[in-house]
mmCIF file of C-alpha atoms in Angstrom:
data_model
loop_
_atom_site.group_PDB
_atom_site.id
_atom_site.type_symbol
_atom_site.label_atom_id
_atom_site.label_comp_id
_atom_site.label_asym_id
_atom_site.label_seq_id
_atom_site.Cartn_x
_atom_site.Cartn_y
_atom_site.Cartn_z
ATOM 1 C CA MET A 1 127.773 41.991 87.137
ATOM 2 C CA LEU A 2 129.229 45.500 87.084
ATOM 3 C CA GLU A 3 130.634 44.983 83.581
ATOM 4 C CA ILE A 4 127.181 43.869 82.365
ATOM 5 C CA VAL A 5 125.509 46.939 83.906
ATOM 6 C CA LEU A 6 128.138 49.233 82.379
ATOM 7 C CA GLY A 7 127.525 47.542 79.007
ATOM 8 C CA ILE A 8 123.776 48.258 78.890
ATOM 9 C CA ASP A 9 124.244 51.762 77.473
ATOM 10 C CA ASN A 10 126.654 50.300 74.906
ATOM 11 C CA ILE A 11 124.004 47.810 73.719
ATOM 12 C CA VAL A 12 121.340 50.536 73.506
ATOM 13 C CA PHE A 13 123.586 52.772 71.401
ATOM 14 C CA ILE A 14 124.588 49.916 69.089
ATOM 15 C CA SER A 15 120.928 48.845 68.743
ATOM 16 C CA ILE A 16 119.799 52.337 67.735
ATOM 17 C CA LEU A 17 122.632 52.818 65.234
ATOM 18 C CA SER A 18 122.324 49.351 63.684
ATOM 19 C CA GLY A 19 118.541 49.846 63.376
ATOM 20 C CA LYS A 20 119.214 52.471 60.684
ATOM 21 C CA LEU A 21 120.811 49.863 58.402
ATOM 22 C CA PRO A 22 118.993 47.438 56.068
ATOM 23 C CA HIS A 23 117.565 44.492 58.011
ATOM 24 C CA GLU A 24 120.074 41.973 56.618
ATOM 25 C CA GLN A 25 123.012 44.074 57.897
ATOM 26 C CA GLN A 26 121.726 44.878 61.378
ATOM 27 C CA LYS A 27 122.755 41.656 63.119
ATOM 28 C CA LYS A 28 126.224 41.778 61.560
ATOM 29 C CA ALA A 29 126.686 45.400 62.722
ATOM 30 C CA ARG A 30 125.622 44.541 66.284
ATOM 31 C CA GLN A 31 127.914 41.528 66.514
ATOM 32 C CA LEU A 32 130.867 43.391 64.992
ATOM 33 C CA GLY A 33 130.291 46.369 67.290
ATOM 34 C CA LEU A 34 130.292 44.184 70.417
ATOM 35 C CA PHE A 35 133.283 42.178 69.174
ATOM 36 C CA LEU A 36 135.230 45.431 68.711
ATOM 37 C CA ALA A 37 134.182 46.466 72.228
ATOM 38 C CA LEU A 38 135.636 43.182 73.545
ATOM 39 C CA ILE A 39 138.918 43.661 71.647
ATOM 40 C CA MET A 40 139.255 47.236 72.903
ATOM 41 C CA ARG A 41 138.572 46.337 76.525
ATOM 42 C CA VAL A 42 141.009 43.420 76.579
ATOM 43 C CA GLY A 43 143.606 45.549 74.760
ATOM 44 C CA LEU A 44 143.195 48.359 77.280
ATOM 45 C CA LEU A 45 143.557 45.890 80.156
ATOM 46 C CA PHE A 46 146.983 44.934 78.816
ATOM 47 C CA SER A 47 147.833 48.660 78.792
ATOM 48 C CA VAL A 48 147.020 49.316 82.445
ATOM 49 C CA LYS A 49 150.107 51.496 82.996
ATOM 50 C CA TRP A 50 149.154 53.635 80.002
ATOM 51 C CA ILE A 51 145.552 53.850 81.265
ATOM 52 C CA MET A 52 146.774 55.050 84.659
ATOM 53 C CA SER A 53 149.006 57.654 82.969
ATOM 54 C CA LEU A 54 145.873 59.127 81.381
ATOM 55 C CA THR A 55 144.790 60.392 84.808
ATOM 56 C CA LYS A 56 147.631 62.951 84.954
ATOM 57 C CA PRO A 57 146.514 66.489 83.910
ATOM 58 C CA PHE A 58 148.156 67.812 80.762
ATOM 59 C CA LEU A 59 145.655 70.392 79.442
ATOM 60 C CA LYS A 60 145.272 73.363 81.808
ATOM 61 C CA LEU A 61 142.245 75.238 80.468
ATOM 62 C CA GLY A 62 142.175 77.604 83.439
ATOM 63 C CA GLU A 63 145.616 79.017 82.690
ATOM 64 C CA TRP A 64 144.819 79.154 78.965
ATOM 65 C CA LEU A 65 141.654 81.177 79.708
ATOM 66 C CA GLY A 66 143.506 83.427 82.149
ATOM 67 C CA ILE A 67 141.506 82.322 85.221
ATOM 68 C CA GLN A 68 143.377 83.028 88.463
ATOM 69 C CA HIS A 69 140.936 81.357 90.877
ATOM 70 C CA GLU A 70 142.698 78.152 91.995
ATOM 71 C CA PRO A 71 139.597 76.010 92.843
ATOM 72 C CA ILE A 72 138.191 76.669 89.346
ATOM 73 C CA ASN A 73 141.579 75.944 87.754
ATOM 74 C CA HIS A 74 141.604 72.595 89.557
ATOM 75 C CA TYR A 75 138.414 71.512 87.771
ATOM 76 C CA LEU A 76 139.660 72.843 84.430
ATOM 77 C CA ASN A 77 142.872 70.792 84.479
ATOM 78 C CA LEU A 78 142.054 67.993 82.036
ATOM 79 C CA SER A 79 143.860 64.665 81.824
ATOM 80 C CA GLY A 80 143.843 62.324 78.836
ATOM 81 C CA ARG A 81 140.992 60.358 80.410
ATOM 82 C CA ASP A 82 139.028 63.578 81.040
ATOM 83 C CA LEU A 83 139.478 64.654 77.427
ATOM 84 C CA ILE A 84 138.259 61.297 76.113
ATOM 85 C CA LEU A 85 135.229 61.395 78.436
ATOM 86 C CA LEU A 86 134.485 65.006 77.450
ATOM 87 C CA LEU A 87 134.639 64.357 73.693
ATOM 88 C CA GLY A 88 132.729 61.086 74.068
ATOM 89 C CA GLY A 89 130.038 62.702 76.213
ATOM 90 C CA LEU A 90 129.567 65.592 73.787
ATOM 91 C CA PHE A 91 129.438 63.168 70.839
ATOM 92 C CA LEU A 92 126.826 61.058 72.641
ATOM 93 C CA ILE A 93 124.704 64.138 73.426
ATOM 94 C CA TYR A 94 124.967 65.283 69.795
ATOM 95 C CA LYS A 95 124.033 61.888 68.330
ATOM 96 C CA ALA A 96 121.102 61.318 70.697
ATOM 97 C CA THR A 97 119.777 64.862 70.187
ATOM 98 C CA SER A 98 120.026 64.601 66.389
ATOM 99 C CA GLU A 99 118.219 61.226 66.481
ATOM 100 C CA ILE A 100 115.417 62.704 68.612
ATOM 101 C CA HIS A 101 115.190 65.664 66.214
ATOM 102 C CA THR A 102 114.878 63.296 63.246
ATOM 103 C CA LYS A 103 112.175 61.272 65.032
ATOM 104 C CA LEU A 104 110.152 64.398 65.857
ATOM 105 C CA GLU A 105 110.518 65.907 62.374
ATOM 106 C CA GLY A 106 109.354 62.672 60.751
ATOM 107 C CA GLU A 107 109.762 61.455 57.191
ATOM 108 C CA GLU A 108 109.924 64.969 55.636
ATOM 109 C CA HIS A 109 113.109 65.745 57.558
ATOM 110 C CA ARG A 110 114.467 62.312 56.674
ATOM 111 C CA HIS A 111 114.101 63.122 52.978
ATOM 112 C CA GLU A 112 115.835 66.494 53.487
ATOM 113 C CA VAL A 113 118.955 64.845 54.933
ATOM 114 C CA LYS A 114 118.882 61.965 52.481
ATOM 115 C CA GLY A 115 122.145 63.184 50.974
ATOM 116 C CA ARG A 116 123.981 61.978 54.080
ATOM 117 C CA ALA A 117 123.835 58.282 53.320
ATOM 118 C CA ILE A 118 123.823 55.758 56.160
ATOM 119 C CA THR A 119 126.369 53.089 55.263
ATOM 120 C CA PHE A 120 127.614 50.003 57.117
ATOM 121 C CA GLY A 121 131.088 51.522 57.433
ATOM 122 C CA ASN A 122 129.692 54.815 58.755
ATOM 123 C CA VAL A 123 127.683 53.025 61.454
ATOM 124 C CA ILE A 124 130.665 50.872 62.496
ATOM 125 C CA PHE A 125 132.868 53.983 62.710
ATOM 126 C CA GLN A 126 130.393 55.665 65.062
ATOM 127 C CA ILE A 127 130.156 52.489 67.143
ATOM 128 C CA ILE A 128 133.971 52.384 67.412
ATOM 129 C CA ILE A 129 134.088 55.977 68.699
ATOM 130 C CA LEU A 130 131.632 55.238 71.513
ATOM 131 C CA ASP A 131 133.190 51.834 72.179
ATOM 132 C CA ILE A 132 136.420 53.637 73.044
ATOM 133 C CA VAL A 133 134.638 55.812 75.614
ATOM 134 C CA PHE A 134 132.573 53.001 77.146
ATOM 135 C CA SER A 135 135.580 50.658 77.159
ATOM 136 C CA LEU A 136 137.750 53.200 78.962
ATOM 137 C CA ASP A 137 135.111 53.670 81.671
ATOM 138 C CA SER A 138 134.667 49.904 81.984
ATOM 139 C CA VAL A 139 138.401 49.148 82.203
ATOM 140 C CA ILE A 140 139.082 51.855 84.795
ATOM 141 C CA THR A 141 136.280 50.368 86.909
ATOM 142 C CA ALA A 142 137.758 46.860 86.562
ATOM 143 C CA VAL A 143 141.271 48.057 87.430
ATOM 144 C CA GLY A 144 139.933 49.757 90.545
ATOM 145 C CA MET A 145 138.273 46.558 91.778
ATOM 146 C CA VAL A 146 140.885 43.809 91.328
ATOM 147 C CA ASP A 147 144.653 43.422 90.917
ATOM 148 C CA HIS A 148 144.767 40.311 88.709
ATOM 149 C CA ILE A 149 144.486 40.957 84.975
ATOM 150 C CA GLU A 150 143.194 37.420 84.285
ATOM 151 C CA VAL A 151 140.172 38.147 86.521
ATOM 152 C CA MET A 152 139.500 41.397 84.644
ATOM 153 C CA ILE A 153 139.765 39.698 81.231
ATOM 154 C CA ALA A 154 137.454 36.854 82.336
ATOM 155 C CA ALA A 155 134.858 39.359 83.583
ATOM 156 C CA VAL A 156 135.021 41.396 80.362
ATOM 157 C CA ILE A 157 134.719 38.311 78.114
ATOM 158 C CA ILE A 158 131.757 36.908 80.095
ATOM 159 C CA ALA A 159 130.015 40.303 80.122
ATOM 160 C CA VAL A 160 130.451 40.836 76.352
ATOM 161 C CA ALA A 161 129.290 37.246 75.646
ATOM 162 C CA ILE A 162 126.087 37.930 77.614
ATOM 163 C CA MET A 163 125.694 41.245 75.788
ATOM 164 C CA MET A 164 125.995 39.436 72.432
ATOM 165 C CA LEU A 165 123.324 36.930 73.444
ATOM 166 C CA SER A 166 120.913 39.625 74.614
ATOM 167 C CA ALA A 167 121.649 42.253 71.931
ATOM 168 C CA GLU A 168 119.238 40.737 69.389
ATOM 169 C CA SER A 169 116.196 40.745 71.695
ATOM 170 C CA ILE A 170 117.033 44.187 73.156
ATOM 171 C CA SER A 171 117.501 45.672 69.695
ATOM 172 C CA ARG A 172 114.254 44.165 68.406
ATOM 173 C CA PHE A 173 112.323 45.433 71.440
ATOM 174 C CA VAL A 174 113.778 48.959 71.180
ATOM 175 C CA ASN A 175 113.135 49.263 67.439
ATOM 176 C CA GLN A 176 109.583 47.834 67.641
ATOM 177 C CA HIS A 177 108.422 50.363 70.239
ATOM 178 C CA PRO A 178 108.894 54.042 69.242
ATOM 179 C CA THR A 179 108.314 55.298 72.807
ATOM 180 C CA VAL A 180 110.956 52.906 74.173
ATOM 181 C CA LYS A 181 113.385 54.085 71.489
ATOM 182 C CA MET A 182 112.752 57.716 72.481
ATOM 183 C CA LEU A 183 113.332 56.767 76.123
ATOM 184 C CA ALA A 184 116.581 55.031 75.160
ATOM 185 C CA LEU A 185 117.751 58.175 73.336
ATOM 186 C CA ALA A 186 116.936 60.221 76.450
ATOM 187 C CA PHE A 187 119.075 57.754 78.450
ATOM 188 C CA LEU A 188 121.968 58.344 76.057
ATOM 189 C CA ILE A 189 121.692 62.111 76.629
ATOM 190 C CA LEU A 190 121.730 61.446 80.390
ATOM 191 C CA ILE A 191 124.844 59.283 80.055
ATOM 192 C CA GLY A 192 126.466 61.889 77.798
ATOM 193 C CA VAL A 193 125.860 64.599 80.409
ATOM 194 C CA SER A 194 127.288 62.269 83.074
ATOM 195 C CA LEU A 195 130.458 61.661 81.022
ATOM 196 C CA THR A 196 130.874 65.386 80.356
ATOM 197 C CA ALA A 197 130.483 66.204 84.059
ATOM 198 C CA GLU A 198 132.951 63.421 84.937
ATOM 199 C CA ALA A 199 135.548 65.097 82.718
ATOM 200 C CA PHE A 200 135.406 68.149 85.017
ATOM 201 C CA GLU A 201 135.519 66.021 88.193
ATOM 202 C CA GLN A 202 131.803 66.519 88.866
ATOM 203 C CA HIS A 203 131.006 62.930 89.742
ATOM 204 C CA ILE A 204 127.376 61.865 89.394
ATOM 205 C CA PRO A 205 126.914 58.539 91.243
ATOM 206 C CA LYS A 206 126.046 55.864 88.674
ATOM 207 C CA GLY A 207 123.590 54.360 91.128
ATOM 208 C CA TYR A 208 121.366 57.439 90.753
ATOM 209 C CA ILE A 209 121.573 57.284 86.958
ATOM 210 C CA TYR A 210 120.798 53.566 86.707
ATOM 211 C CA PHE A 211 117.969 53.872 89.270
ATOM 212 C CA ALA A 212 116.391 56.662 87.193
ATOM 213 C CA MET A 213 116.774 54.531 84.062
ATOM 214 C CA ALA A 214 115.307 51.438 85.726
ATOM 215 C CA PHE A 215 112.356 53.419 87.132
ATOM 216 C CA SER A 216 111.658 54.987 83.711
ATOM 217 C CA VAL A 217 111.787 51.555 82.044
ATOM 218 C CA LEU A 218 109.340 50.190 84.640
ATOM 219 C CA VAL A 219 106.893 53.056 83.988
ATOM 220 C CA GLU A 220 107.221 52.552 80.217
ATOM 221 C CA PHE A 221 106.657 48.799 80.642
ATOM 222 C CA LEU A 222 103.430 49.519 82.553
ATOM 223 C CA ASN A 223 102.371 51.944 79.800
ATOM 224 C CA LEU A 224 102.963 49.267 77.155
ATOM 225 C CA LYS A 225 100.950 46.740 79.166
ATOM 226 C CA ALA A 226 98.100 49.228 79.559
ATOM 227 C CA LYS A 227 98.187 50.057 75.829
ATOM 228 C CA LYS A 228 98.106 46.366 74.937
ATOM 229 C CA LYS A 229 95.154 45.838 77.279
ATOM 230 C CA ARG A 230 93.236 48.717 75.679
ATOM 231 C CA SER A 231 93.885 47.337 72.188
ATOM 232 C CA ASN A 232 92.694 43.860 73.286
ATOM 233 C CA PRO A 233 89.578 44.477 75.413
ATOM 234 C CA VAL A 234 88.105 41.563 77.304
ATOM 235 C CA ASP A 235 85.089 40.062 75.517
ATOM 236 C CA LEU A 236 82.197 40.132 78.019
ATOM 237 C CA GLY A 237 79.745 38.459 75.651
ATOM 238 C CA PRO A 238 76.463 39.806 74.192
ATOM 239 C CA PRO A 239 74.608 42.418 76.281
ATOM 240 C CA THR A 240 71.727 41.186 78.481
ATOM 241 C CA ALA A 241 68.165 42.471 78.345
ATOM 242 C CA ASN A 242 68.816 44.746 81.348
ATOM 243 C CA GLU A 243 71.809 46.297 79.613
#
């Protein structure tokens, strides 16, 4: 269950990126993206000792910046895991912000940046970058919960299989509703900020983040229902003489 929850943001990101491709390539991009996520997570599980070594600080930004205050230096000592989370979080914030900017600017802005072609390979490369970040977070969570690697691998495979089955419907729903897509991009910024904060040992409980996301989705669902009701008014029949 935890692996599925941690994979939701992965599906949303893949759905938004694949939605920029021609329709006949979108399904292939989604399936390949999730398959790569599975390969990465299983591969990382077999490298548990290496994963654990990533938690040892090796980049001391405080000393490099000449900061003498020890508590601040503690937060600025970055491990390999912190560096991956930091770069991944910043990349996620950048991508989500640029997508929101494109949506708000409309078709005119799209024509201005037409020179930067969206290709299948380009989309897969971006998916791989975020897969690495999401996979690392997922694997560290799995390692912290159980000691048996076969249990971890089974959980990851089941979670990715469910993600593959649901990716089509989630992607279609997100791309068909512009307001939902904007909300999903806002979620990605939230997750990016969370990853960046995590890199500096400022832990934001995931329960708060997922509650905020679930509440926002509920409100948006009610808005969609209300909009649908307004567009399909109930036929009360011809007016009476009194009316």
